[in-house]
Short mmCIF file of C-alpha atoms in Angstrom, two decimals:
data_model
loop_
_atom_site.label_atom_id
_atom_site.label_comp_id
_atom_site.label_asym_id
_atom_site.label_seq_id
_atom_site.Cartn_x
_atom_site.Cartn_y
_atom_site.Cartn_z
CA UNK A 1 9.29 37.35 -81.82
CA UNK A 2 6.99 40.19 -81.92
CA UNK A 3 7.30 42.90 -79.35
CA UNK A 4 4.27 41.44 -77.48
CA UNK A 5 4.73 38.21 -77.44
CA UNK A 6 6.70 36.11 -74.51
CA UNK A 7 7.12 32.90 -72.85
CA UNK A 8 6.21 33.95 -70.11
CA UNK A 9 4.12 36.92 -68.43
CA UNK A 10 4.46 37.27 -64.57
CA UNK A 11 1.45 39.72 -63.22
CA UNK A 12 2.46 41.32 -60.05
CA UNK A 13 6.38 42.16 -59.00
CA UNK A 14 6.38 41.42 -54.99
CA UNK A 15 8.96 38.81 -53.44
CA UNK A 16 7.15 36.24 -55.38
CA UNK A 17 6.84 37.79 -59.30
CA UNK A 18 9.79 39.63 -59.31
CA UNK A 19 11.89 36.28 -58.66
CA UNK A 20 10.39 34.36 -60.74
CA UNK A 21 10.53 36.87 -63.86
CA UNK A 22 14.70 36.95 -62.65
CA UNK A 23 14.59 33.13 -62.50
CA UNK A 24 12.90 32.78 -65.55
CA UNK A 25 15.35 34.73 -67.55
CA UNK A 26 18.29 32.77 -66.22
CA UNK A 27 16.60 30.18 -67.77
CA UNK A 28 16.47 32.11 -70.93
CA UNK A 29 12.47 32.43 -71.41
CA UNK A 30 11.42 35.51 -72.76
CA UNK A 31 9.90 37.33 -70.01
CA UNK A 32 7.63 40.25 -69.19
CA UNK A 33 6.54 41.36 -65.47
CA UNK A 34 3.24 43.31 -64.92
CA UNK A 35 3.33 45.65 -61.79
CA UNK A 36 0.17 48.27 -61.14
CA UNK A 37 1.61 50.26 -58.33
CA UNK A 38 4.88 49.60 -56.79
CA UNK A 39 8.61 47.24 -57.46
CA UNK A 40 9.12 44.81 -54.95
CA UNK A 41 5.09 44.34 -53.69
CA UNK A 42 3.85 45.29 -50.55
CA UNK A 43 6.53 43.12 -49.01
CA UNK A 44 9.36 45.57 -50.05
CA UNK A 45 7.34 48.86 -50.20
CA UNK A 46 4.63 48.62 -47.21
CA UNK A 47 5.25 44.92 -45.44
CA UNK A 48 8.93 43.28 -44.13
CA UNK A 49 11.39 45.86 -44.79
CA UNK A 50 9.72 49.05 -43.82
CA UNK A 51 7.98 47.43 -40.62
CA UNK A 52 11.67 45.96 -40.26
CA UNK A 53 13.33 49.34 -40.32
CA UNK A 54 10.86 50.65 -37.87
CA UNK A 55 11.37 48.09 -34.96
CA UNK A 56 15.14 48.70 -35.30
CA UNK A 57 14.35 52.18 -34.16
CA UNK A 58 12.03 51.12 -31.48
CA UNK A 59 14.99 48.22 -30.48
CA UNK A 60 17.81 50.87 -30.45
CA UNK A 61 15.53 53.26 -28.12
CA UNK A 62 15.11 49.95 -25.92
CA UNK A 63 18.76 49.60 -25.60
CA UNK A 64 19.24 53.55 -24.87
CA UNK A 65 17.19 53.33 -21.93
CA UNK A 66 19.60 50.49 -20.43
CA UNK A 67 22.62 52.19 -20.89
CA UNK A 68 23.60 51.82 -17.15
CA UNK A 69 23.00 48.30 -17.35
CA UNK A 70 26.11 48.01 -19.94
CA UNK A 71 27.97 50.60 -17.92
CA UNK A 72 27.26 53.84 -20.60
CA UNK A 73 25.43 56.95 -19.99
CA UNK A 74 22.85 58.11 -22.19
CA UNK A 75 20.90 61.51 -21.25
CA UNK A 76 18.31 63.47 -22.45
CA UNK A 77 17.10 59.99 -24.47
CA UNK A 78 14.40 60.67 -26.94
CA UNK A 79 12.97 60.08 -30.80
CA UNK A 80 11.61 62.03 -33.83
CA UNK A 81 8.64 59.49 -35.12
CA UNK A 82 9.09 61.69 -38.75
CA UNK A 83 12.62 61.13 -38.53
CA UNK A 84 12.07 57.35 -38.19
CA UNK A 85 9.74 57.13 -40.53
CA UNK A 86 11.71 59.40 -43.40
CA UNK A 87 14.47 56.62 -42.53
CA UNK A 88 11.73 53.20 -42.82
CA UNK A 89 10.67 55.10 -46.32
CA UNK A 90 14.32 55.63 -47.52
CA UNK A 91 15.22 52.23 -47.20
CA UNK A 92 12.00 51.14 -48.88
CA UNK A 93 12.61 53.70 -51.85
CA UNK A 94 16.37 51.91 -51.77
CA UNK A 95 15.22 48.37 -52.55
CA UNK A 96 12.23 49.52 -54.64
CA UNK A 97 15.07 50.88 -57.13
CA UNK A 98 17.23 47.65 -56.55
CA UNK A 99 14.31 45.32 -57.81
CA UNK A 100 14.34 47.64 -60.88
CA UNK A 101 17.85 47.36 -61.52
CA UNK A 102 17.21 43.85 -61.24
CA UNK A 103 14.84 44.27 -63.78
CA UNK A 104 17.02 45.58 -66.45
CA UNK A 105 20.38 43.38 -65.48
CA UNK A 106 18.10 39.91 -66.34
CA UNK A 107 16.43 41.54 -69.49
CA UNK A 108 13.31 41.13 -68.31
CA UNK A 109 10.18 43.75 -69.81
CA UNK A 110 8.86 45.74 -67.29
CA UNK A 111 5.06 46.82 -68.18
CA UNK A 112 3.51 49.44 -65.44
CA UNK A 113 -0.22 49.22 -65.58
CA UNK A 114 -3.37 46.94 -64.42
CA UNK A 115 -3.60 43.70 -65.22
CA UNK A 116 -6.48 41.16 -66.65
CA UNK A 117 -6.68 37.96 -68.33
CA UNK A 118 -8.24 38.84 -71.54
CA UNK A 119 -8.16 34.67 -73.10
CA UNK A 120 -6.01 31.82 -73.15
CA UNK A 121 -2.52 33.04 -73.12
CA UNK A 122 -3.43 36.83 -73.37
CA UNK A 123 -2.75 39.38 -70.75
CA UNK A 124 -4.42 43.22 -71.25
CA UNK A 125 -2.15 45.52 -69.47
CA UNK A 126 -3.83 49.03 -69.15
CA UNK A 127 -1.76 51.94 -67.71
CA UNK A 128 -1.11 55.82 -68.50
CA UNK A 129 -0.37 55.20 -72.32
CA UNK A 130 -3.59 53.24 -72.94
CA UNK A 131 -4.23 49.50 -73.30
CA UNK A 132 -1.92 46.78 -74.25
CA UNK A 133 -2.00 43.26 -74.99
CA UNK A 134 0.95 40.79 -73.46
CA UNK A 135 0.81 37.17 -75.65
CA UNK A 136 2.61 34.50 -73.77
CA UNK A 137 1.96 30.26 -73.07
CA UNK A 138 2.46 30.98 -69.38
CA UNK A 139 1.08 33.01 -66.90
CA UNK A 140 2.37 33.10 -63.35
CA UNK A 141 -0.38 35.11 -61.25
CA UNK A 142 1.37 36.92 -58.00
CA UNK A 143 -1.06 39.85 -57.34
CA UNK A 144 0.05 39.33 -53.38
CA UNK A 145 -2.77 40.32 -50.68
CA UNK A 146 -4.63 43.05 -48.72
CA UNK A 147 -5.38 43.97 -44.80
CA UNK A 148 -8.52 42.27 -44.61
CA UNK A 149 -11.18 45.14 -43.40
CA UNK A 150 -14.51 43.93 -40.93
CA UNK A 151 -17.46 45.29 -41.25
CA UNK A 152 -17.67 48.41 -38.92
CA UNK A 153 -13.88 48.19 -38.01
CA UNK A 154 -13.29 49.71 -41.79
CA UNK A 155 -10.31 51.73 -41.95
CA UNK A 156 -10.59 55.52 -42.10
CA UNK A 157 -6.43 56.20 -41.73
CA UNK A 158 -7.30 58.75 -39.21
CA UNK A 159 -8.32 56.98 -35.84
CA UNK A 160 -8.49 53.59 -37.17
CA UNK A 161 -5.33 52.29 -39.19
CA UNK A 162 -4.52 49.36 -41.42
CA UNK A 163 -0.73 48.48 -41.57
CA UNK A 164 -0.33 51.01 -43.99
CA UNK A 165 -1.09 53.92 -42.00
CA UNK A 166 0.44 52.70 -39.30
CA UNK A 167 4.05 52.79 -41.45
CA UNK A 168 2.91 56.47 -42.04
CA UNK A 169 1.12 57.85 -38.51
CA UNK A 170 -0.19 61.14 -39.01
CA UNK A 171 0.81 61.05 -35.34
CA UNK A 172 2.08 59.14 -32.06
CA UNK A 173 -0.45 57.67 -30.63
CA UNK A 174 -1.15 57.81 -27.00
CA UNK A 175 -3.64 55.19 -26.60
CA UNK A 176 -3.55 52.24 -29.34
CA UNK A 177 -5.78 49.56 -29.97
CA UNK A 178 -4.67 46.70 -31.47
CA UNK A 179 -6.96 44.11 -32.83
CA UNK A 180 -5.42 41.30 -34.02
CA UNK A 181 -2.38 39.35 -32.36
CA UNK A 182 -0.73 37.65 -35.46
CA UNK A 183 2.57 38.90 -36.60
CA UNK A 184 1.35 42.44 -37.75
CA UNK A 185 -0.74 43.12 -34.95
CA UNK A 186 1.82 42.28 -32.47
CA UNK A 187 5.04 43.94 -34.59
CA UNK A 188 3.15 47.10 -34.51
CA UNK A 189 1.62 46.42 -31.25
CA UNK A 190 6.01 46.22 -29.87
CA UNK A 191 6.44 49.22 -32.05
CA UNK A 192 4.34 51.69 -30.25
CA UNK A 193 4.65 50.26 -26.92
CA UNK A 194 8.06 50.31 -26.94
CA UNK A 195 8.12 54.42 -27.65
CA UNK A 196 5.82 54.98 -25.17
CA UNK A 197 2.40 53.96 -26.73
CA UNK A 198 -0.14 52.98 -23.85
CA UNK A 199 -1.10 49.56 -25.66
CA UNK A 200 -4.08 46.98 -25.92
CA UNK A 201 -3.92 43.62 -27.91
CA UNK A 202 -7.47 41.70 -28.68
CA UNK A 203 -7.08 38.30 -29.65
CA UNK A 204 -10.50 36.55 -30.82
CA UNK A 205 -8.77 33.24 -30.15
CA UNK A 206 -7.77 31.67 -27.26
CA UNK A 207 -4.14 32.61 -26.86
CA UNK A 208 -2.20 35.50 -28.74
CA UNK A 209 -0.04 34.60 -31.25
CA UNK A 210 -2.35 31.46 -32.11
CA UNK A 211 -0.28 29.74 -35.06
CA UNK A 212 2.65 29.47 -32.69
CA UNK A 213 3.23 26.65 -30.11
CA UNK A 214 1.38 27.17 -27.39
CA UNK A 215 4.25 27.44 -24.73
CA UNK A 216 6.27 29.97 -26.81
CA UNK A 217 2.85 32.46 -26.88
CA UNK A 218 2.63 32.06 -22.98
CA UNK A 219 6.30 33.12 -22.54
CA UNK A 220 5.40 35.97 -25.23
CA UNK A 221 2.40 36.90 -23.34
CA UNK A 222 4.32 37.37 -20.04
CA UNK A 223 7.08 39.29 -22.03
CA UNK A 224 4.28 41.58 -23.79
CA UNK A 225 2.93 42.29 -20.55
CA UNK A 226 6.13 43.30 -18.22
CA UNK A 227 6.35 45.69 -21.11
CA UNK A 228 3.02 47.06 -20.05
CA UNK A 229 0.82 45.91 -22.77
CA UNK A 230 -2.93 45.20 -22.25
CA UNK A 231 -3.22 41.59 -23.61
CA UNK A 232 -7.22 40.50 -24.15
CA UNK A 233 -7.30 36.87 -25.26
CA UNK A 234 -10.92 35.08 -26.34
CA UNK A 235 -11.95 38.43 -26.99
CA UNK A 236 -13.74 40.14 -29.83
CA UNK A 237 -14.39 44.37 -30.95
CA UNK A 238 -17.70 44.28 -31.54
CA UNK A 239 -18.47 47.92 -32.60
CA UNK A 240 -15.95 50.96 -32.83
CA UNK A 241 -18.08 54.29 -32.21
CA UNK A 242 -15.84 56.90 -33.42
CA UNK A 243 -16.02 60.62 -32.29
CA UNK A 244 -13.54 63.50 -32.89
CA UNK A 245 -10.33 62.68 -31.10
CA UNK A 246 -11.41 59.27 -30.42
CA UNK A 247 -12.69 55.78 -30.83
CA UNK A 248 -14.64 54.02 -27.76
CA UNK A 249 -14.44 50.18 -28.50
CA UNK A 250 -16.85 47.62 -26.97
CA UNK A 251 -15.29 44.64 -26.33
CA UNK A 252 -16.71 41.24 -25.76
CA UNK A 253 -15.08 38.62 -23.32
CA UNK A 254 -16.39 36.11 -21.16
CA UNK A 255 -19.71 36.73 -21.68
CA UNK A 256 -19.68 39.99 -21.39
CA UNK A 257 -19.67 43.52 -23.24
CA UNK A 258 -17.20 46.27 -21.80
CA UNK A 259 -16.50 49.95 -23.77
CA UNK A 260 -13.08 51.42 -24.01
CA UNK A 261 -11.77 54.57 -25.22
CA UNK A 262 -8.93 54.86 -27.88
CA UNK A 263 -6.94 57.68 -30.00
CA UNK A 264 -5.62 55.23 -32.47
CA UNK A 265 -7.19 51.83 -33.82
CA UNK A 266 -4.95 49.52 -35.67
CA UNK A 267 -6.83 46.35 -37.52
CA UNK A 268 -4.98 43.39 -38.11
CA UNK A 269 -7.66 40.68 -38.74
CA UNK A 270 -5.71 39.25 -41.59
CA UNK A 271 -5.56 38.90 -45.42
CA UNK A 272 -7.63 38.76 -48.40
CA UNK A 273 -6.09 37.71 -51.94
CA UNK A 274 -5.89 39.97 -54.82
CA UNK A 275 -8.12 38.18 -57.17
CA UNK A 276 -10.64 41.14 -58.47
CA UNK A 277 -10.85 42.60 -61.81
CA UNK A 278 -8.23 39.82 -62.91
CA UNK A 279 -10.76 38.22 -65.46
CA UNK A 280 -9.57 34.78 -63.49
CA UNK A 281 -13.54 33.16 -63.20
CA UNK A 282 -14.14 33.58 -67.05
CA UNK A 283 -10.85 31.84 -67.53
CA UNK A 284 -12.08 29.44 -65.40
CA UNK A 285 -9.72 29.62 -62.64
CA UNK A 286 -11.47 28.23 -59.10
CA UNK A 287 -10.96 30.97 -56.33
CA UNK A 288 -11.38 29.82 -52.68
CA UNK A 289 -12.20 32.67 -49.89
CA UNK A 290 -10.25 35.11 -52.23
CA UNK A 291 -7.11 32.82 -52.75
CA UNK A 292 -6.69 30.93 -56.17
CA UNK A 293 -6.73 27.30 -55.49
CA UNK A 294 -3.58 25.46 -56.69
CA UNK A 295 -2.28 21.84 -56.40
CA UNK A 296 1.75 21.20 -55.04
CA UNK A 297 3.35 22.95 -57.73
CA UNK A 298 0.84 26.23 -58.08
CA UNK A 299 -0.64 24.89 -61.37
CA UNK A 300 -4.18 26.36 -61.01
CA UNK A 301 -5.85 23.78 -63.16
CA UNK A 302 -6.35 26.00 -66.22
CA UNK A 303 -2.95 25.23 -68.74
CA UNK A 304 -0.22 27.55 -68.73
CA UNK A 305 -1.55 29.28 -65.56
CA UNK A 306 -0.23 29.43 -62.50
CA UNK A 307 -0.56 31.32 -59.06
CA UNK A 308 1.91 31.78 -56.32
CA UNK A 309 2.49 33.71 -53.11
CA UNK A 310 -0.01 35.26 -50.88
CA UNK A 311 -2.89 34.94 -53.82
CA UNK A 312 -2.27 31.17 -53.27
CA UNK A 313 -3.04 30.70 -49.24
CA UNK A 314 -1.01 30.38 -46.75
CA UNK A 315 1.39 30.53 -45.17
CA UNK A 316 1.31 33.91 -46.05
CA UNK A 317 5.36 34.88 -46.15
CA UNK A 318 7.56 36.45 -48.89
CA UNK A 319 10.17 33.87 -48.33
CA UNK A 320 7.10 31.02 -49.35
CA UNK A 321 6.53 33.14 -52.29
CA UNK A 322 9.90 34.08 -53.64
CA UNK A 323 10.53 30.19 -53.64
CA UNK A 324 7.17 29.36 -55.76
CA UNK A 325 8.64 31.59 -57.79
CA UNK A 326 11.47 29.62 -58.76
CA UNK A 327 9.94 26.55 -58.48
CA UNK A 328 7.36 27.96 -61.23
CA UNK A 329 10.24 29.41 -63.28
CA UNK A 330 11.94 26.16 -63.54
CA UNK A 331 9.23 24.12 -64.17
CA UNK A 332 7.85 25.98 -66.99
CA UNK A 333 11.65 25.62 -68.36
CA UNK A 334 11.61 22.37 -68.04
CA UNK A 335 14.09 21.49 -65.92
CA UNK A 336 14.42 18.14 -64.06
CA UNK A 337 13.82 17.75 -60.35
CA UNK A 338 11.74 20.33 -59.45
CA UNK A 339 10.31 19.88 -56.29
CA UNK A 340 7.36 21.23 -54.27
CA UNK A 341 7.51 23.63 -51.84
CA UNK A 342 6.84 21.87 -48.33
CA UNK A 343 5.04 24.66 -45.97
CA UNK A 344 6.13 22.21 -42.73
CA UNK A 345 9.75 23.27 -43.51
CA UNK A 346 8.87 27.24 -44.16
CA UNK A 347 9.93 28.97 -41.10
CA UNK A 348 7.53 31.91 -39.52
CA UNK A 349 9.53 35.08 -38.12
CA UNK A 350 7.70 37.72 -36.05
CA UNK A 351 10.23 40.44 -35.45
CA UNK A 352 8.66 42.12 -32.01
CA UNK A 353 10.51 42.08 -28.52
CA UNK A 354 10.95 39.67 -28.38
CA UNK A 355 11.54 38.08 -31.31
CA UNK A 356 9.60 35.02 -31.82
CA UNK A 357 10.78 31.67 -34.60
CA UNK A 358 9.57 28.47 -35.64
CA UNK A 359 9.56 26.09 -38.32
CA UNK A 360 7.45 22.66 -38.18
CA UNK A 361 5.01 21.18 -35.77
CA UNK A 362 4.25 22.20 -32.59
CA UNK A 363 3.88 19.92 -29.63
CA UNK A 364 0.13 20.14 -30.16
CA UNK A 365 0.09 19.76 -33.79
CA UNK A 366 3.09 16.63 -33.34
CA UNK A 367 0.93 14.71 -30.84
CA UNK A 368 -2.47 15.44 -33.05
CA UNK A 369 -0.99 13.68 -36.19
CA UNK A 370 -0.05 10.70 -33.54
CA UNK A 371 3.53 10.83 -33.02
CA UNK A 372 5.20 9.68 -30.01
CA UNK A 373 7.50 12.49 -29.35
CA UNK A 374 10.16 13.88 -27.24
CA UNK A 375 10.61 17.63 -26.38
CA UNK A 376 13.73 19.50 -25.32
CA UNK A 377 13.95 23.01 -24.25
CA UNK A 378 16.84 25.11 -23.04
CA UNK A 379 16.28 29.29 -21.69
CA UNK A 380 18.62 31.79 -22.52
CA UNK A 381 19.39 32.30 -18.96
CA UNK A 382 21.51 29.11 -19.39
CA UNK A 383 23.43 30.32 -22.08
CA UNK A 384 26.36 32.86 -21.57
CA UNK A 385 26.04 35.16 -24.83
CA UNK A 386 22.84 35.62 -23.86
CA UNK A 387 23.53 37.27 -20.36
CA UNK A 388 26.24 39.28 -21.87
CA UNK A 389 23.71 40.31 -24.41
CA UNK A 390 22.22 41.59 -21.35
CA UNK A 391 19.44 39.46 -23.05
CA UNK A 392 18.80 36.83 -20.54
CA UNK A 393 14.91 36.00 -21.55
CA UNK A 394 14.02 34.06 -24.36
CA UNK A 395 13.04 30.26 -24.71
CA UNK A 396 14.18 27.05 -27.95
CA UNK A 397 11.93 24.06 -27.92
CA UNK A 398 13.06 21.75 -30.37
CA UNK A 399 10.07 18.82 -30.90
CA UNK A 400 11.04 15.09 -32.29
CA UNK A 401 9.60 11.61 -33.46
CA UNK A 402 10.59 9.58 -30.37
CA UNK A 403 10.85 6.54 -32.80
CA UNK A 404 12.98 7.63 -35.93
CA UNK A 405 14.68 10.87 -34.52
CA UNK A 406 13.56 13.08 -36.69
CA UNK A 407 13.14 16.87 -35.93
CA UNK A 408 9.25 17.16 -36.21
CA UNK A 409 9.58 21.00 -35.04
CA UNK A 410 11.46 24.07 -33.82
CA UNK A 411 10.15 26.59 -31.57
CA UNK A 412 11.87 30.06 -30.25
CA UNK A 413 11.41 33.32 -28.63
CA UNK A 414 14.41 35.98 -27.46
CA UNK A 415 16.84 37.72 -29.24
CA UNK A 416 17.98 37.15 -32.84
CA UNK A 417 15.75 33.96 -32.72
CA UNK A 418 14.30 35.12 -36.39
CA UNK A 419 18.56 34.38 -37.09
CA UNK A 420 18.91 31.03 -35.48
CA UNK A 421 15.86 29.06 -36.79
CA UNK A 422 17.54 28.97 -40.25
CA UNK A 423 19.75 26.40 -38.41
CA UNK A 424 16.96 23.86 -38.06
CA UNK A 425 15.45 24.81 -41.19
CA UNK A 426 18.72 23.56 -42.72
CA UNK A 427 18.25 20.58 -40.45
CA UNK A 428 14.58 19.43 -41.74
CA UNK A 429 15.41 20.13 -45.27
CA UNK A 430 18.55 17.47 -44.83
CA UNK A 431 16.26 15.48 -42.98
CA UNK A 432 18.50 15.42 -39.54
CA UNK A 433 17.97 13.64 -37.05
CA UNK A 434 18.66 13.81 -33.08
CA UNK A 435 21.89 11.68 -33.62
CA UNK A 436 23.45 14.44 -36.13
CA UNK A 437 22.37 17.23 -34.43
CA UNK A 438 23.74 16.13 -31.11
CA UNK A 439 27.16 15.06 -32.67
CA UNK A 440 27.33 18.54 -34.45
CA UNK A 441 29.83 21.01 -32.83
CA UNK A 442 28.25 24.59 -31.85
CA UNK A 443 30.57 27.71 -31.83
CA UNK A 444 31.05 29.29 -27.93
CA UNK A 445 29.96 31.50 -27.26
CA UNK A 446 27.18 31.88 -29.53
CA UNK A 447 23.45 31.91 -28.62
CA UNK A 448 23.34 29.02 -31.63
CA UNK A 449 24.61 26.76 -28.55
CA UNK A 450 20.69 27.01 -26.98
CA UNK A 451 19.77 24.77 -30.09
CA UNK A 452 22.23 22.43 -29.00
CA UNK A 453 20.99 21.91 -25.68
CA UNK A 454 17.66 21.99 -26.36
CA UNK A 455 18.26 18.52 -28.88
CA UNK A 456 20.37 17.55 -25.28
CA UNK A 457 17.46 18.20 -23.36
CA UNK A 458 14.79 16.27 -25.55
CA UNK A 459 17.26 13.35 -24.81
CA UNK A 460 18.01 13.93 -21.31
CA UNK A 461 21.61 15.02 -21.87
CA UNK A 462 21.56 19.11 -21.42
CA UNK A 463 24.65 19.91 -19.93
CA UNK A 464 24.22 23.73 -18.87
CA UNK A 465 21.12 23.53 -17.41
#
């Protein structure tokens, strides 16, 4: 084989390129991985594990300020924001370097530079050294995502932040705006508030945290606000008029328009794919509102392409991507049984205080697509890890067919949830039902026994509560 030519060619090496290029060359295709910028995406370098990093801070500061509760003394509490960011960066800069070494252990060609589809099978990689051409039968497209910017609420990275600067603050701010209540918005929102940040969520849609069940975002919202957060809900930033020091923000809700004044803006208004300057249309690859439309098993319609991750639509999570990866890796290898990835059994993690889980349906969403269901819940002031946790709010709402048993959905918010809904991920993917998960035996005392009693519940059986 000549040095340009592959079997396969994976542009992009976030959560979702870099694991297929590994899986790919356990497979034993000859592969080469495109990245422009950074190893590991914007998942590893500017996304999950930084943002990840930083709420541990913001948790551990938390906890300092309840020493007495546990019995400890803790004086003089305070935090270095550089200091915690130096730390979010180090750990990024840790895994960036892992991916690489990853890299090298599965043999797989690393190529630094912009990508574009220059014809059927061809991929022009142009970087420091000049132009290149990559010649491969498959092309797996995983250029991830971007903040998605409105117009007049543009980013400037001085008083109005995407998540980027808001990994890097020039400062701490002292009255943040937060517009936007999915799981950036409000990750960053329990970041800043929790340090001290005077904070204000606007959420254009009727409840905050809108793609979660509706009872786990109005225990959230009461959370968010003993906190002292400013929650707006069916709201909507209509203009930011920026001056010196600040931003004044006029706010629509109910009808009417009201100004407030801001240091810091943060815009979390979603994502837009990474689909420019790829050479996709003349290839003839079909873009939808900047995501590449794919069927079940990311083929995007044009032979020996394919698209996974956040360029593919939602849900828009590194764990959906990494697994497209695989599943694309295998079935350009040709192995048997490869299977779909089902988004209903992806679970969604938003790592604030507290943490919020789910996987499935929601008791909305079950009783729209017209099943007769049964709901159990079960609050961690029922449970005895939790209270020794000192951890004693927090909700699981487990959601089921009332005919057949079977889990439709999974809902949580408290501590460690984001560990626990793995459990009934685990569940759907076996295809559990009430029965199994009632006759399963729950380590005490673990805040996994909540998921037991919640199934109890659904069935009229909870013991502890």
């Amino acid at each position: 084989m000549a040095d340009d030519a592959f079997d396969l060619v994976v542009i992009g090496a976030g959560p979702g390129g870099y694991v297929a290029a590994i899986r790919a060359a356990q497979l034993g295709l000859r592969t080469a991985i495109v990245e422009r910028e950074h190893m590991g995406g914007i998942c590893l370098n500017w996304g999950c594990i930084p943002t990840k990093a930083m709420l541990r801070s913001s948790e551990v500061f938390h906890l300092m300020h309840r020493a007495k509760e546990f019995g400890l003394k803790a004086d003089g509490i305070g935090y270095d924001l550089a200091a915690v960011v130096k730390r979010s960066r180090a750990i990024a800069k840790q895994l960036n370097s892992g991916v690489s070494h990853l890299m090298k252990k599965n043999k797989v060609t690393v190529v630094m530079g912009a990508a574009k589809l220059a014809g059927k099978g061809r991929v022009e990689v142009t970087g420091e050294g000049g132009s290149r051409i990559l010649n491969a039968p498959n092309i797996v497209l995983a250029t991830g995502a971007r903040a998605r910017e409105l117009p007049g609420l543009e980013a400037d990275g001085d008083l109005v932040w995407t998540y980027k600067h808001a990994l890097t603050p020039p400062r701490m701010p002292k009255k943040l705006l937060v517009i936007g209540s999915g799981a950036i918005g409000i990750e960053f929102a329990s970041f800043y508030n929790t340090l001290g940040c005077e904070t204000t969520v606007v959420e254009v849609m009727d409840r905050i945290l809108p793609v979660e069940d509706a009872e786990i975002s109005a225990f959230a919202k009461k959370q968010f606000k003993a906190q002292g957060m400013t929650i707006l809900e069916k709201a909507k930033v209509a203009k930011l008029d920026r001056a010196k020091d600040s931003v004044t923000a006029h706010i629509e809700q109910g009808g009417k328009t009201s100004q407030s004044q801001f240091d810091t803006v943060i815009s979390a208004v979603g994502i837009v794919g990474n689909t420019e300057d790829l050479g996709l249309e003349a290839l003839g690859v079909q873009i939808d509102r900047s995501h590449v439309v794919t069927d079940a098993y990311c083929r995007t319609g044009v032979e020996g392409v394919y698209a996974i991750g956040d360029l593919a639509g939602a849900p828009w999570l590194a764990h959906k991507a990494s697994h497209e990866g695989v599943m694309v890796a295998e079935l350009i290898a040709g192995q048997a049984d490869v299977h779909p990835v089902s988004p209903e059994s992806i679970a969604g993690c938003t790592y604030c205080h507290p943490q919020i889980a789910s996987v499935g349906l929601t008791e909305a969403k079950a009783r729209e697509a017209g099943h007769d269901i049964k709901v159990g819940r079960f609050p961690f002031i029922g449970n005895g890890k939790a209270i020794a946790l000192g951890e004693p709010e927090g909700m699981i709402k487990t959601v089921f067919d009332a005919k057949t048993g079977e889990l439709l959905g999974a809902h949580m918010v408290g501590a460690e949830v984001t560990e626990l809904i793995q459990g009934y991920v685990v569940g759907r993917q076996l295809e559990t039902t009430e029965a199994d998960l009632m006759a399963t035996v729950f380590p005490h005392p673990t805040l996994s026994e909540m998921m037991h009693e919640s199934v109890l519940d659904a069935y009229g059986r909870a013991v502890h509560f």
